[in-house]
XYZ file of C-alpha atoms in Angstrom:
326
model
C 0.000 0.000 0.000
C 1.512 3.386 -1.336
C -0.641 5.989 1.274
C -2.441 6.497 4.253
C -5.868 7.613 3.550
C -7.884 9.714 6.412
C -11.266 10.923 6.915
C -12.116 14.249 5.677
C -12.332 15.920 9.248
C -12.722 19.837 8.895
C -13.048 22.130 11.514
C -14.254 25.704 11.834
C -12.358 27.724 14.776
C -13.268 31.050 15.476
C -10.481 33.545 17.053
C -11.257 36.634 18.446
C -9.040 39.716 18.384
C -9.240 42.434 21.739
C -10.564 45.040 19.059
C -14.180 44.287 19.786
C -14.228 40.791 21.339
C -18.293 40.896 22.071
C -19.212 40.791 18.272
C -16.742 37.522 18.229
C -18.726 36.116 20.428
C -22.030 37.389 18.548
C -21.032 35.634 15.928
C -20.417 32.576 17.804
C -23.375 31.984 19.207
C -25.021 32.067 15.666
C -22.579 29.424 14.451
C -22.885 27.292 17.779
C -19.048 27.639 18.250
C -16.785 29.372 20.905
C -13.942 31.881 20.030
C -10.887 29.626 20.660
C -9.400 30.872 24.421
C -6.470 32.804 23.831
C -3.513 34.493 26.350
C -3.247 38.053 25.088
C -1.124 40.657 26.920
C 0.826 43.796 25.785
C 4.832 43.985 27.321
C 5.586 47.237 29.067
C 7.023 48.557 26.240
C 3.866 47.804 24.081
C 4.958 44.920 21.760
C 1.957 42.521 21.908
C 1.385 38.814 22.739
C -1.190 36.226 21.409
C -1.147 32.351 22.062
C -3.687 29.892 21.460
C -4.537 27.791 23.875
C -5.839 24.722 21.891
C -4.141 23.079 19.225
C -5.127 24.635 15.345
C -3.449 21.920 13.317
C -5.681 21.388 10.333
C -8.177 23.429 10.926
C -10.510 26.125 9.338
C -9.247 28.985 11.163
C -11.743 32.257 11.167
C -10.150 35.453 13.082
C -12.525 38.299 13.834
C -11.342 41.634 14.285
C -12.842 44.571 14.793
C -9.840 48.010 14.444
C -11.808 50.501 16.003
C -9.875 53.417 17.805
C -6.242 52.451 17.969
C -6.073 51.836 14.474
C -2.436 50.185 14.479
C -2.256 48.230 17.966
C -5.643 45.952 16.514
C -3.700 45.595 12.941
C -0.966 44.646 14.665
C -2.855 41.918 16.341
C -4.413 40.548 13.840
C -1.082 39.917 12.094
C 0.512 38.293 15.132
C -2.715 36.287 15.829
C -2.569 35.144 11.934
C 1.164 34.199 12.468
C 0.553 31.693 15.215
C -2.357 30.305 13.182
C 0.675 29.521 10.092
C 2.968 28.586 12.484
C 0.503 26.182 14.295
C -0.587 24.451 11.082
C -4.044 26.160 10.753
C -4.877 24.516 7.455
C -6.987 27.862 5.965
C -6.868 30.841 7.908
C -9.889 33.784 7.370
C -9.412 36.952 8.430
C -12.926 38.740 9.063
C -12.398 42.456 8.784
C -15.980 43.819 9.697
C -14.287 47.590 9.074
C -11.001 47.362 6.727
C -8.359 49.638 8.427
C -6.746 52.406 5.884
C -9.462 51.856 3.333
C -9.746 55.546 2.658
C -5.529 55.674 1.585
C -6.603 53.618 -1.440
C -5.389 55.809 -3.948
C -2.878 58.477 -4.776
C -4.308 61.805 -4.840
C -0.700 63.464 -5.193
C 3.087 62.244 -5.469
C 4.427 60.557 -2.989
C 1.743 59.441 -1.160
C 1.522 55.991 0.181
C -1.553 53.687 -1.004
C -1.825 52.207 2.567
C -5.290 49.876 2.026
C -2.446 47.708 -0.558
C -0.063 47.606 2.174
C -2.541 46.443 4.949
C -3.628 43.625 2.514
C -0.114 42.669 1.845
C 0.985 42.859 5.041
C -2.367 40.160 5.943
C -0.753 37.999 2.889
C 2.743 38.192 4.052
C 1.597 37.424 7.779
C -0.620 33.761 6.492
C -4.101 35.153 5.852
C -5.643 33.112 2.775
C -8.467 34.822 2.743
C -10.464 38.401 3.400
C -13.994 38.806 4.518
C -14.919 42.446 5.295
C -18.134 44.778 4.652
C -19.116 47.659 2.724
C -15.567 48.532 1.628
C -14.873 52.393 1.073
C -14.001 51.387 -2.450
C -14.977 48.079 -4.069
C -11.038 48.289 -5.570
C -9.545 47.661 -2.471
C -10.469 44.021 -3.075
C -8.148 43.211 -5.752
C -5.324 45.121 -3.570
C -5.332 41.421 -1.964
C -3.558 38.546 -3.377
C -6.543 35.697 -2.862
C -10.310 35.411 -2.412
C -11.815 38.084 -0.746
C -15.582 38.077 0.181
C -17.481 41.824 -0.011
C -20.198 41.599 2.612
C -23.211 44.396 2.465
C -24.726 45.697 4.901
C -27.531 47.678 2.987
C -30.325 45.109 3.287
C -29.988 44.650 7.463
C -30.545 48.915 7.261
C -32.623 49.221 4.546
C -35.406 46.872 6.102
C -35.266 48.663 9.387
C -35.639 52.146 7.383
C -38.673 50.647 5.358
C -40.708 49.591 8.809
C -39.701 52.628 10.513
C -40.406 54.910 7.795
C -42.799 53.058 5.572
C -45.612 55.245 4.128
C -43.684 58.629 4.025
C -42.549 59.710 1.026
C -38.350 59.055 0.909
C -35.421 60.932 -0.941
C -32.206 58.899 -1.054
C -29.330 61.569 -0.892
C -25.741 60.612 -1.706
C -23.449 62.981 0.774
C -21.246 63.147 -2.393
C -20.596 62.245 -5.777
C -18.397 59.562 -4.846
C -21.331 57.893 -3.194
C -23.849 58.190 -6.088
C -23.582 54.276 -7.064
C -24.223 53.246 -3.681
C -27.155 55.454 -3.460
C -28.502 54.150 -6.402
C -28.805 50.816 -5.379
C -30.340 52.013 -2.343
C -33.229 53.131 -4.425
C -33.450 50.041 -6.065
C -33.776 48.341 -2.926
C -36.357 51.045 -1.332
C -38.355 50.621 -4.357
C -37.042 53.041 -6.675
C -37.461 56.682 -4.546
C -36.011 59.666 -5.649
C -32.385 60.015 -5.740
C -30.033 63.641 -4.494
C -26.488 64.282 -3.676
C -25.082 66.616 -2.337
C -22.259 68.745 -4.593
C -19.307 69.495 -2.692
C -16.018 70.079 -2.130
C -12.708 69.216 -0.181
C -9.625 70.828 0.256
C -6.971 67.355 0.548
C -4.620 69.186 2.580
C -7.371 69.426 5.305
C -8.657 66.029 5.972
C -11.818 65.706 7.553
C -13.163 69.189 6.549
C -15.585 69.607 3.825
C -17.703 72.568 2.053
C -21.169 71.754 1.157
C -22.281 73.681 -1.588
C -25.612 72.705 -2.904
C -28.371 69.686 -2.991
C -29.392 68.023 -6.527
C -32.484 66.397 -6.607
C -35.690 66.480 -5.032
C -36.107 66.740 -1.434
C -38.748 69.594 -0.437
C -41.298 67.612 2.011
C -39.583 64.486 1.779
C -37.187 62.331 4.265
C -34.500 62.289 3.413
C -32.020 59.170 3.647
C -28.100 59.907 3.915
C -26.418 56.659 2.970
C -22.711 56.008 3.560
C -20.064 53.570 3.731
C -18.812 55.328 7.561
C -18.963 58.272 9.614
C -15.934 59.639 11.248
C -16.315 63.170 12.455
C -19.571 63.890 11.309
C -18.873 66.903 9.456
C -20.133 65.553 6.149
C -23.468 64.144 6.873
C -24.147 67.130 9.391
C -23.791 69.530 6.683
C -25.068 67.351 4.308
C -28.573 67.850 6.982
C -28.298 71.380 7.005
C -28.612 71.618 3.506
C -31.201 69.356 3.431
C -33.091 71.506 5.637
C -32.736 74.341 4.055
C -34.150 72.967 0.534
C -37.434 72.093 2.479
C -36.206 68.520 3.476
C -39.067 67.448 6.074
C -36.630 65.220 7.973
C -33.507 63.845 7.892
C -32.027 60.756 8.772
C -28.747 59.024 8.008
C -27.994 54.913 7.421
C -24.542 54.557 7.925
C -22.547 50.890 8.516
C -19.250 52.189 10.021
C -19.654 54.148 13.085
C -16.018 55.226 13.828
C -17.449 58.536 15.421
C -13.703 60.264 16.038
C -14.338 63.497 17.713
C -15.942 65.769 17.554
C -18.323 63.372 15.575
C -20.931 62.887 18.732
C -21.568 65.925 19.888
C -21.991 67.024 16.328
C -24.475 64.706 15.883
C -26.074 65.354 19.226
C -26.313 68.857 18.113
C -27.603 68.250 14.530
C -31.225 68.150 12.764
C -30.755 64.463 12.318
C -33.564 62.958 13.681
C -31.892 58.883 13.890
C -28.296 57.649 12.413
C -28.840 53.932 12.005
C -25.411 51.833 11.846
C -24.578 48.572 12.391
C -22.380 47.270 15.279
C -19.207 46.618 13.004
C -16.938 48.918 15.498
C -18.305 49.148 18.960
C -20.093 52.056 20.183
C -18.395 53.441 23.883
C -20.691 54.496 26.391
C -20.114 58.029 25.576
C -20.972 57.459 21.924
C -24.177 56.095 22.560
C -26.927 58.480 21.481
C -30.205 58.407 21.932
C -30.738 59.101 18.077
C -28.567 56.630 16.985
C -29.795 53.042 16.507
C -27.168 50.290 15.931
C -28.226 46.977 14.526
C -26.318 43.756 14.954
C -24.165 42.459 11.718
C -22.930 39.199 13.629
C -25.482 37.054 11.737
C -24.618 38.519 7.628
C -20.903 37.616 8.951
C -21.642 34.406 10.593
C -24.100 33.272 7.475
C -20.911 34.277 5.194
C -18.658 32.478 7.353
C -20.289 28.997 7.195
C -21.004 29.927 3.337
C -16.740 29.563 3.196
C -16.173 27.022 6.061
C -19.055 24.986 3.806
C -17.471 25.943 0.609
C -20.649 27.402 -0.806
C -21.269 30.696 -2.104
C -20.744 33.930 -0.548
C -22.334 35.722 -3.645
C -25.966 34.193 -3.002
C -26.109 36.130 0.417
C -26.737 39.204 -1.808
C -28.887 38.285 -4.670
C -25.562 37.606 -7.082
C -24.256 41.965 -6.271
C -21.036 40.441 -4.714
């Protein structure tokens, strides 16, 4: 006899990073598995350290990370947690991104500029990672910065049905807060039943970040709700100006369906202090106790990324989750 032939035994492990360790275990309780028990401690001097304490040989290996504030300790995590998966003998190893760090630098807008989304992807390929699953990238060209399957989650059907029972019955404007977000507000009004369709024209200065002009609303809004869909929010400052525009074209109210909720100051209290009625996000980042409005509603993404995750562990397809738009 020339081999050894063994059962086909896979097995799905699910690793949580210290990001955001709650939606890990979300998401395990929807699969019906644990995050694997880990030892994770930071040295005085800050270098971090993650060991598993089961054995990975062989196995499906899913790690969920969430890099919310702290940007580079949680990336650097994830690529020492996806090291000791490679050096353990993880057969496969997943990395779940709910929010892709850097996915704004994804282009050059001048010289000599770094295009840091390609170097967090190749830094996830150098580290082990075989695979990406993320949602609602900033840019759906940040997927081929990665060097294997990646899986494009959406997170527009878990808001949109919450916005259709909350708001069904009143007449709806879908407003893109820019041009850049005009295709994803389109298919927003495809999935709201075809609703009028605005954005907002603007501009911004790229030696300022995070500061934008408003300048005028296209499309029609007078008496309507108005819906400002995008990818994240980070300070606030364009959706909150986005509103006040709005406003003053006769909007009758104004709410915003966001899946990122990074909310960097002063993002909260300028939301606090805004016209927006209710911000709907998901729970991809978590939401600190002083972020926690009372107009802003977070719904739970743990079951889109658990369904996706036992679409890969299964090796089905990720693609049907969406109606064939991944």
């Amino acid at each position: 006899m020339g081999s050894i032939v063994a059962e086909n035994r896979k097995s799905l492990m699910l690793f949580s990073g210290q990001g955001f360790p709650q939606l890990a275990d979300e998401i395990g309780q929807v699969l019906g598995v644990a995050p694997t028990p880990s030892d994770s401690y930071e040295f005085a001097n800050g270098e971090l350290f993650v060991r598993f304490k089961e054995s990975v040989r062989g196995s499906d290996a899913f790690v969920v990370q969430s890099v919310t504030e702290g940007v580079n300790r949680w990336v650097m995590e994830t690529l020492i947690m996806v090291d000791a998966l490679k050096r353990g003998s993880a057969k496969r190893i997943t990395v779940v991104l709910p929010f892709y760090p850097y996915s704004r630098q994804d282009k050059k807008h001048r010289g000599r500029e770094p295009i840091s989304a390609r170097l967090v992807a190749d830094l996830l390929k150098t580290a082990g990672a075989n695979r990406i699953l993320t949602v609602d990238l900033h840019t759906a060209q940040i997927q081929g910065f990665f060097d294997g399957p990646v899986d494009h989650l959406f997170a527009m059907d878990i808001l949109a049905e919450y916005v259709e029972k909350k708001f069904a019955g009143r007449p709806m404007t879908v407003v893109a807060p820019d041009s850049g977000r005009v295709r994803v507000a389109e298919r927003w009004t495809d999935r709201l039943g075809g609703c009028p369709l605005a954005f907002i024209h603007k501009t911004r200065d790229p030696m300022k970040p995070n500061q934008v002009v408003a300048n005028r609303v296209v499309g029609e809004v007078e008496g309507r709700v108005c819906l400002i869909v995008d990818d994240m929010i980070d300070t606030g400052g364009t959706i909150a100006k986005a509103a006040d525009i709005l406003f003053d074209e006769g909007a009758a109210d104004v709410i915003v369906a966001s899946t990122h909720a990074l909310l960097s100051d002063p993002a909260t209290e300028r939301l606090k202090n805004s016209r927006i009625s209710e911000v709907v996000v998901t729970n991809t980042l978590p939401l600190t106790p002083e972020k926690q409005l009372d107009k802003i509603t977070v719904l739970s993404i743990a079951p889109l990324l658990a369904r996706a995750i036992r679409e890969v562990f299964d090796d089905g397809s990720v693609t049907t989750l969406f109606g064939g738009l991944s």
